[in-house]
Coordinates of C-alpha atoms in Angstrom, one line a residue:
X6 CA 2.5 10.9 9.2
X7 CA 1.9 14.5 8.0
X8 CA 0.0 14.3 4.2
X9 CA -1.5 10.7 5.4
X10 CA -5.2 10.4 5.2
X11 CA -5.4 10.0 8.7
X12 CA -3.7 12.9 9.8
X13 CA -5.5 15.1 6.7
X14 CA -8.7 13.4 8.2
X15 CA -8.2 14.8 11.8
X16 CA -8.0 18.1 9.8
X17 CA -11.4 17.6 7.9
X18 CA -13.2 16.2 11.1
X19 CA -15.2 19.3 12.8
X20 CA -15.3 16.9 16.1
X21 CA -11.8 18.1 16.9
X22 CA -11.5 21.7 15.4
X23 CA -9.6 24.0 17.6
X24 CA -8.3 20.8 20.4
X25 CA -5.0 20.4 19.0
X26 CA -6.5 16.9 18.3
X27 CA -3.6 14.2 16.2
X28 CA -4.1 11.0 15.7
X29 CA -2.1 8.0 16.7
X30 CA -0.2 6.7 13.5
X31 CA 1.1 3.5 13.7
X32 CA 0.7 2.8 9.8
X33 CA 3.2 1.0 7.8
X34 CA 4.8 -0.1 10.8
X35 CA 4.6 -4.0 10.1
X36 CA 1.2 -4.9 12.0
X37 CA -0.6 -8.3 11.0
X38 CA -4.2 -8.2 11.1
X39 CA -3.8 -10.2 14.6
X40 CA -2.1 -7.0 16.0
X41 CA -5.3 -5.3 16.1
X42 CA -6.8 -6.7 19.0
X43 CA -3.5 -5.2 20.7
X44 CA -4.5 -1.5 19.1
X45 CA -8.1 -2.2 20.3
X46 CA -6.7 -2.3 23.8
X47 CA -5.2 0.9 24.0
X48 CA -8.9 1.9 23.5
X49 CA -9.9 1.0 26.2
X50 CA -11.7 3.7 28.6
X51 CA -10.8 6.4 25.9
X52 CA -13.3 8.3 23.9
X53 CA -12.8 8.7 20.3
X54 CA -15.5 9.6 17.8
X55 CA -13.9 7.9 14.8
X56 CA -11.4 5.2 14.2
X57 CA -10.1 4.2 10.7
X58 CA -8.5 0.8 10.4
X59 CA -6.5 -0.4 7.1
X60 CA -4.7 -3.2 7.5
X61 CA -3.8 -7.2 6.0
X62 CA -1.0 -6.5 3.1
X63 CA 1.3 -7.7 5.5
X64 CA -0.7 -11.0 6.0
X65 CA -0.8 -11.6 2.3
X66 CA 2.9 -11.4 1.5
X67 CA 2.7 -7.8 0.0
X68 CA 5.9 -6.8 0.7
X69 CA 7.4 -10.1 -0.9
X70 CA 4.8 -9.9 -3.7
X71 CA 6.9 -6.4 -4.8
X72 CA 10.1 -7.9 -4.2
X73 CA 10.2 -10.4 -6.4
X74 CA 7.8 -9.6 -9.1
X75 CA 8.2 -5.5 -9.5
X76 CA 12.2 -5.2 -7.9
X77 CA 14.0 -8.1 -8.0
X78 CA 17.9 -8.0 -9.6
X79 CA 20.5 -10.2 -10.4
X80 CA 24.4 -10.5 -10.9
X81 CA 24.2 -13.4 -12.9
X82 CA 22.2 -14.7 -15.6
X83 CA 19.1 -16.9 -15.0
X84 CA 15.4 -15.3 -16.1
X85 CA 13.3 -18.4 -15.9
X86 CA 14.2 -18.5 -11.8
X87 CA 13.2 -15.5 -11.0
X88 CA 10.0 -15.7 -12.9
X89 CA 9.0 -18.7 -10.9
X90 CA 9.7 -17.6 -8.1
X91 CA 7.4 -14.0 -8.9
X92 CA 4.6 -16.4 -9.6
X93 CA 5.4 -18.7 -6.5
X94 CA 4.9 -15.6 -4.7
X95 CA 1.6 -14.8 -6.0
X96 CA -0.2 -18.0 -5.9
X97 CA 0.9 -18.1 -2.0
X98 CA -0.4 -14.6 -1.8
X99 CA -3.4 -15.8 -3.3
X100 CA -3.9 -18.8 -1.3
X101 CA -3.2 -17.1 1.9
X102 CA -6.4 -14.5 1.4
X103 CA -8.5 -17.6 0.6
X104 CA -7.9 -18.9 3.6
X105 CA -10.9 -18.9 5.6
X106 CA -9.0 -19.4 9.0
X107 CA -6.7 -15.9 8.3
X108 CA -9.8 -13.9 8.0
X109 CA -10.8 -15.2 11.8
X110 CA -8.0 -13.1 13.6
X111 CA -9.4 -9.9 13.1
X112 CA -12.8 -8.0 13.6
X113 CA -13.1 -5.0 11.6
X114 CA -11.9 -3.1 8.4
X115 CA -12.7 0.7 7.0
X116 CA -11.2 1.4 3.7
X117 CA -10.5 -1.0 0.8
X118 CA -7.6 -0.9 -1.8
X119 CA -6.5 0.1 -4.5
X120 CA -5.3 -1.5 -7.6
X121 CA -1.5 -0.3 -9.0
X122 CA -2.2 -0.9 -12.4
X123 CA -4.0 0.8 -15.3
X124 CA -6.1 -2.0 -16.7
X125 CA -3.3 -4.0 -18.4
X126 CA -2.8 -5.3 -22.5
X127 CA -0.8 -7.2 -24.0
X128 CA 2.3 -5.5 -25.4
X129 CA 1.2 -2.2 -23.8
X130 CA 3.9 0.2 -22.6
X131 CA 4.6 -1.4 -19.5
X132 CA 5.5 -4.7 -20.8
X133 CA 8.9 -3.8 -21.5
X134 CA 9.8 -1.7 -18.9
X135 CA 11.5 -2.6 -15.7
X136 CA 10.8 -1.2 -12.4
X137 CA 14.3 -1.9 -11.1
X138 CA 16.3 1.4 -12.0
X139 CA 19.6 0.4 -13.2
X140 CA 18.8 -2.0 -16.0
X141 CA 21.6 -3.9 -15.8
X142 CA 20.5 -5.8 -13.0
X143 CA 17.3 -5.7 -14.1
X144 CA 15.1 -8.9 -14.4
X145 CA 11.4 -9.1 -15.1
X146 CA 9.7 -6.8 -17.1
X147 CA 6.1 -5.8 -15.6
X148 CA 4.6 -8.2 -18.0
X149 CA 0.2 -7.4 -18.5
X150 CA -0.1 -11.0 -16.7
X151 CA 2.2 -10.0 -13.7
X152 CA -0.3 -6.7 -13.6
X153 CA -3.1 -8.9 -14.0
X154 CA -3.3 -11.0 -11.1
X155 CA -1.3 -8.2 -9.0
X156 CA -4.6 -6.5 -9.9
X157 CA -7.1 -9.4 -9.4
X158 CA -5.2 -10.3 -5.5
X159 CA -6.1 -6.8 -4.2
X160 CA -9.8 -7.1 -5.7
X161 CA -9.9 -10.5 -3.7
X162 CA -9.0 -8.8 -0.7
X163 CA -10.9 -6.6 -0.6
X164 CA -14.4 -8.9 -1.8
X165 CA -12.5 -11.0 1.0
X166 CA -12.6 -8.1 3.8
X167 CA -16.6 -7.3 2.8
X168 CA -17.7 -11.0 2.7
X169 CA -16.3 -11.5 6.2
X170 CA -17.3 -8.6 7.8
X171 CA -20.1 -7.4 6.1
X172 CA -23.4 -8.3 8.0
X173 CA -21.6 -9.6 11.2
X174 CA -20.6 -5.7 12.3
X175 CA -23.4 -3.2 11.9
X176 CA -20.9 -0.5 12.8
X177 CA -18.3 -1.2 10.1
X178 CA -18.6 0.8 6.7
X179 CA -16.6 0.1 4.1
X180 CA -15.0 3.5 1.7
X181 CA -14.2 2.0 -1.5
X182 CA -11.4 4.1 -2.9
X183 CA -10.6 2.3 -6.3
X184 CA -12.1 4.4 -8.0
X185 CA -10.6 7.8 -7.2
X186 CA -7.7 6.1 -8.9
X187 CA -8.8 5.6 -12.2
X188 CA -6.8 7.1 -14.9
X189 CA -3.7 7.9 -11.9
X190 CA -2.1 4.3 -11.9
X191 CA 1.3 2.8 -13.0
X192 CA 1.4 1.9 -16.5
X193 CA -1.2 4.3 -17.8
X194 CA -2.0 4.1 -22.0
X195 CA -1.9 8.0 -21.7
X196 CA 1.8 8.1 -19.8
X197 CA 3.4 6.0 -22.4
X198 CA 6.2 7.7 -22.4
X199 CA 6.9 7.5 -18.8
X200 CA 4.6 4.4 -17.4
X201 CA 6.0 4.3 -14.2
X202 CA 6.0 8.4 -13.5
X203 CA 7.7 8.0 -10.3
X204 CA 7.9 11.8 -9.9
X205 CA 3.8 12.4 -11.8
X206 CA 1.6 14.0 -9.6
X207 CA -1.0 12.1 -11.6
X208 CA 0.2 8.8 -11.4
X209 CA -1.0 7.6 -7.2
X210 CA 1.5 5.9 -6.1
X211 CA 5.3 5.8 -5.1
X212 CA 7.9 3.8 -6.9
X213 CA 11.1 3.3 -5.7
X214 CA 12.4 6.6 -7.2
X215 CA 10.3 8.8 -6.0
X216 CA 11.9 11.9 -4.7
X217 CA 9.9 12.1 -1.2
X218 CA 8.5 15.1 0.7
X219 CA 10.0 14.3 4.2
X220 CA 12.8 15.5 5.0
X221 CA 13.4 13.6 8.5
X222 CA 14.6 9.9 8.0
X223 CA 12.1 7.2 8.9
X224 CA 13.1 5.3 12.2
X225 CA 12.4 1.6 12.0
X226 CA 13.5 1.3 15.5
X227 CA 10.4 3.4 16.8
X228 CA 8.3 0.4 15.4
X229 CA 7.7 -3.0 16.5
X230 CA 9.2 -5.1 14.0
X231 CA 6.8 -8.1 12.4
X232 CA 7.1 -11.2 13.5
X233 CA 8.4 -12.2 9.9
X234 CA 11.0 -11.5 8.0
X235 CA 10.9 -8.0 6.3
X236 CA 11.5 -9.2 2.3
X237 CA 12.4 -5.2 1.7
X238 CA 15.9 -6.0 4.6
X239 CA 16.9 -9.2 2.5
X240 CA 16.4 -7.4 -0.5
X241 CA 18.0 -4.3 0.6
X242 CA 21.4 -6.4 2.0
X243 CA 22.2 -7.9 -1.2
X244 CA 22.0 -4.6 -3.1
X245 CA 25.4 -3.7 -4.8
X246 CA 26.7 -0.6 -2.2
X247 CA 27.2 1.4 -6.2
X248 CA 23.5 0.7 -6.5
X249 CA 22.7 1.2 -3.0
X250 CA 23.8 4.4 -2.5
X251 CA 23.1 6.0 -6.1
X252 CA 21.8 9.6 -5.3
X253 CA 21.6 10.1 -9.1
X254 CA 18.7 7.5 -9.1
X255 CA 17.1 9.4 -5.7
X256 CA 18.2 11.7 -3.0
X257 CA 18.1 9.2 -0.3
X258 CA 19.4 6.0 -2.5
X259 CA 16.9 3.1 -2.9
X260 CA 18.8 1.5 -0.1
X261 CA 17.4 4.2 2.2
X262 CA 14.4 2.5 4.9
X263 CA 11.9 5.0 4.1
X264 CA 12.5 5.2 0.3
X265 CA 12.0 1.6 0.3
X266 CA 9.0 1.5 2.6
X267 CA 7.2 3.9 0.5
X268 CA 7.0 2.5 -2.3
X269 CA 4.1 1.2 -4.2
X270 CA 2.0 3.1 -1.2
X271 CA 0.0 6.2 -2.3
X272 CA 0.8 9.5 -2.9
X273 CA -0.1 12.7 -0.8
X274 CA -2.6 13.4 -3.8
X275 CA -4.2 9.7 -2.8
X276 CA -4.4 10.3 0.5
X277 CA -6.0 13.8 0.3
X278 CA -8.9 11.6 -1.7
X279 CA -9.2 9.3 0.6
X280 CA -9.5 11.8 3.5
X281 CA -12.2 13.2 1.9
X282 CA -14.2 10.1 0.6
X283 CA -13.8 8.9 4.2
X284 CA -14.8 12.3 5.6
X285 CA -18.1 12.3 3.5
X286 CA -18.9 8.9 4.7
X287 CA -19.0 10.4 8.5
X288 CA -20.6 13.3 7.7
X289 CA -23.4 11.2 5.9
X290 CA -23.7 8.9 8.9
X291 CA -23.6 11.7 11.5
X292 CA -26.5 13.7 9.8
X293 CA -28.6 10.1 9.6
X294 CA -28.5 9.6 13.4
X295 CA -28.5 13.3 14.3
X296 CA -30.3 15.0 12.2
X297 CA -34.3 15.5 12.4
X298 CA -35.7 13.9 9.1

């Protein structure tokens, strides 16, 4: 939680200064967008000045979407498979945010997405690198069409969040974040040399071998699992143990929970943006219902 824009929010937020005030976390933890209505609950005949939502990446089969087209590996020979099945992925990730029905379950959203890739070219950098780290298990490279429409499904997510919301909530603002990550995304024309840049502070987001701040181990048994399958367990099971359990690749292994639930989500650097582009937008709305004109 600690370094989360939430938690570096409740530090910004002058409603709270000096109460010990934390918020309640429950990020990452598997929620669908239908599981709001169950957070919204606990609300009830509590007082809170602020509340942040970001949430539907599990609806629209982000997890898998990673899986099999940024980390998938093989034993055995056999590219053309697992290319199909990267782009099966992404056209049911695709048709699942069109979906009209989906976008029913929930009621409101705060802050948008980002995109993970630098604007992508054909036979840039990343089109020959591989984001699994032992290459000999390797299979798809992070070709710029893979990029592409990894790019274009969070941009229709988010016009998806604004056209279904916006209007129907006068309360709801939306924080558009994108743009804070210009110039700090995988695959970067100035970080040719290292395109992934697990370990850059200016590249945004987490790969798989990222060495992590925390220090404590995540739980996964202090969450509620989703009601579908976690991709990131299946994927995780069939991992050889030499692979698994490679400390030369990262401290924990890429077989450890948290290193594989961080990845591809932001770094502390993002979330101290965010915190503050989200901060500004209260303190904008505060002084434009507060403050004499």
């Amino acid at each position: 939680m600690d370094g989360s824009y939430p938690w570096l929010l409740s530090k910004l937020n002058p409603f709270h200064i000096g109460q010990g005030y934390l918020p309640t976390f429950v990020s990452c933890s598997g929620n669908l967008l239908e599981d709001i209505d169950s957070q919204i609950e606990r609300l009830v005949r509590k007082k809170f000045d602020i509340i942040t939502l970001s949430i539907s990446g599990n609806d629209f089969k982000f997890g898998q979407v990673v899986v099999d087209c940024v980390y998938p590996y093989r034993f055995l020979p056999g590219y053309d498979r697992f290319e199909r099945a990267c782009n099966s992925t992404l056209t049911e990730a695709e048709t699942a945010i069109k979906n009209p029905a989906k976008w029913k379950e929930f009621r409101n959203a705060i802050k948008r997405y980002a995109k993970f890739f630098a604007p992508p070219r054909e036979n840039d950098a990343c089109d020959d690198i591989y984001f699994f780290p032992r290459r000999i298990f390797a299979v798809l490279p992070m070709k710029y069409s893979t990029r592409s429409r990894m790019n274009d499904l969070v941009d229709l997510v988010n016009s998806q969040i604004e056209t279904h919301i916006a209007g129907s909530v006068e309360s709801v603002t939306f924080v558009d974040i994108d743009d804070h990550f210009t110039g700090r995304r995988f695959c970067e024309p100035e970080n040719e040399d290292d395109p992934i840049g697990a370990d850059n502070p200016n590249v945004w987001f987490n790969d798989l071998t990222t060495t992590l701040e925390e220090d404590a181990s995540w739980n996964p048994g202090s969450v509620r699992p989703s009601p579908e399958e976690d991709p990131w367990a299946a994927w995780a099971l069939g991992l050889p143990e030499s692979v698994q359990n490679d400390t030369d690749l990262v401290p924990r292994g890429i077989g450890d929970n948290l290193q594989r639930a961080s990845s591809f989500h932001p770094k502390t650097a993002a979330h101290i943006a965010t915190a503050i582009k989200v901060a500004n937008m209260i303190f904008i709305d505060f002084a434009g219902h507060h403050l004499p004109e």
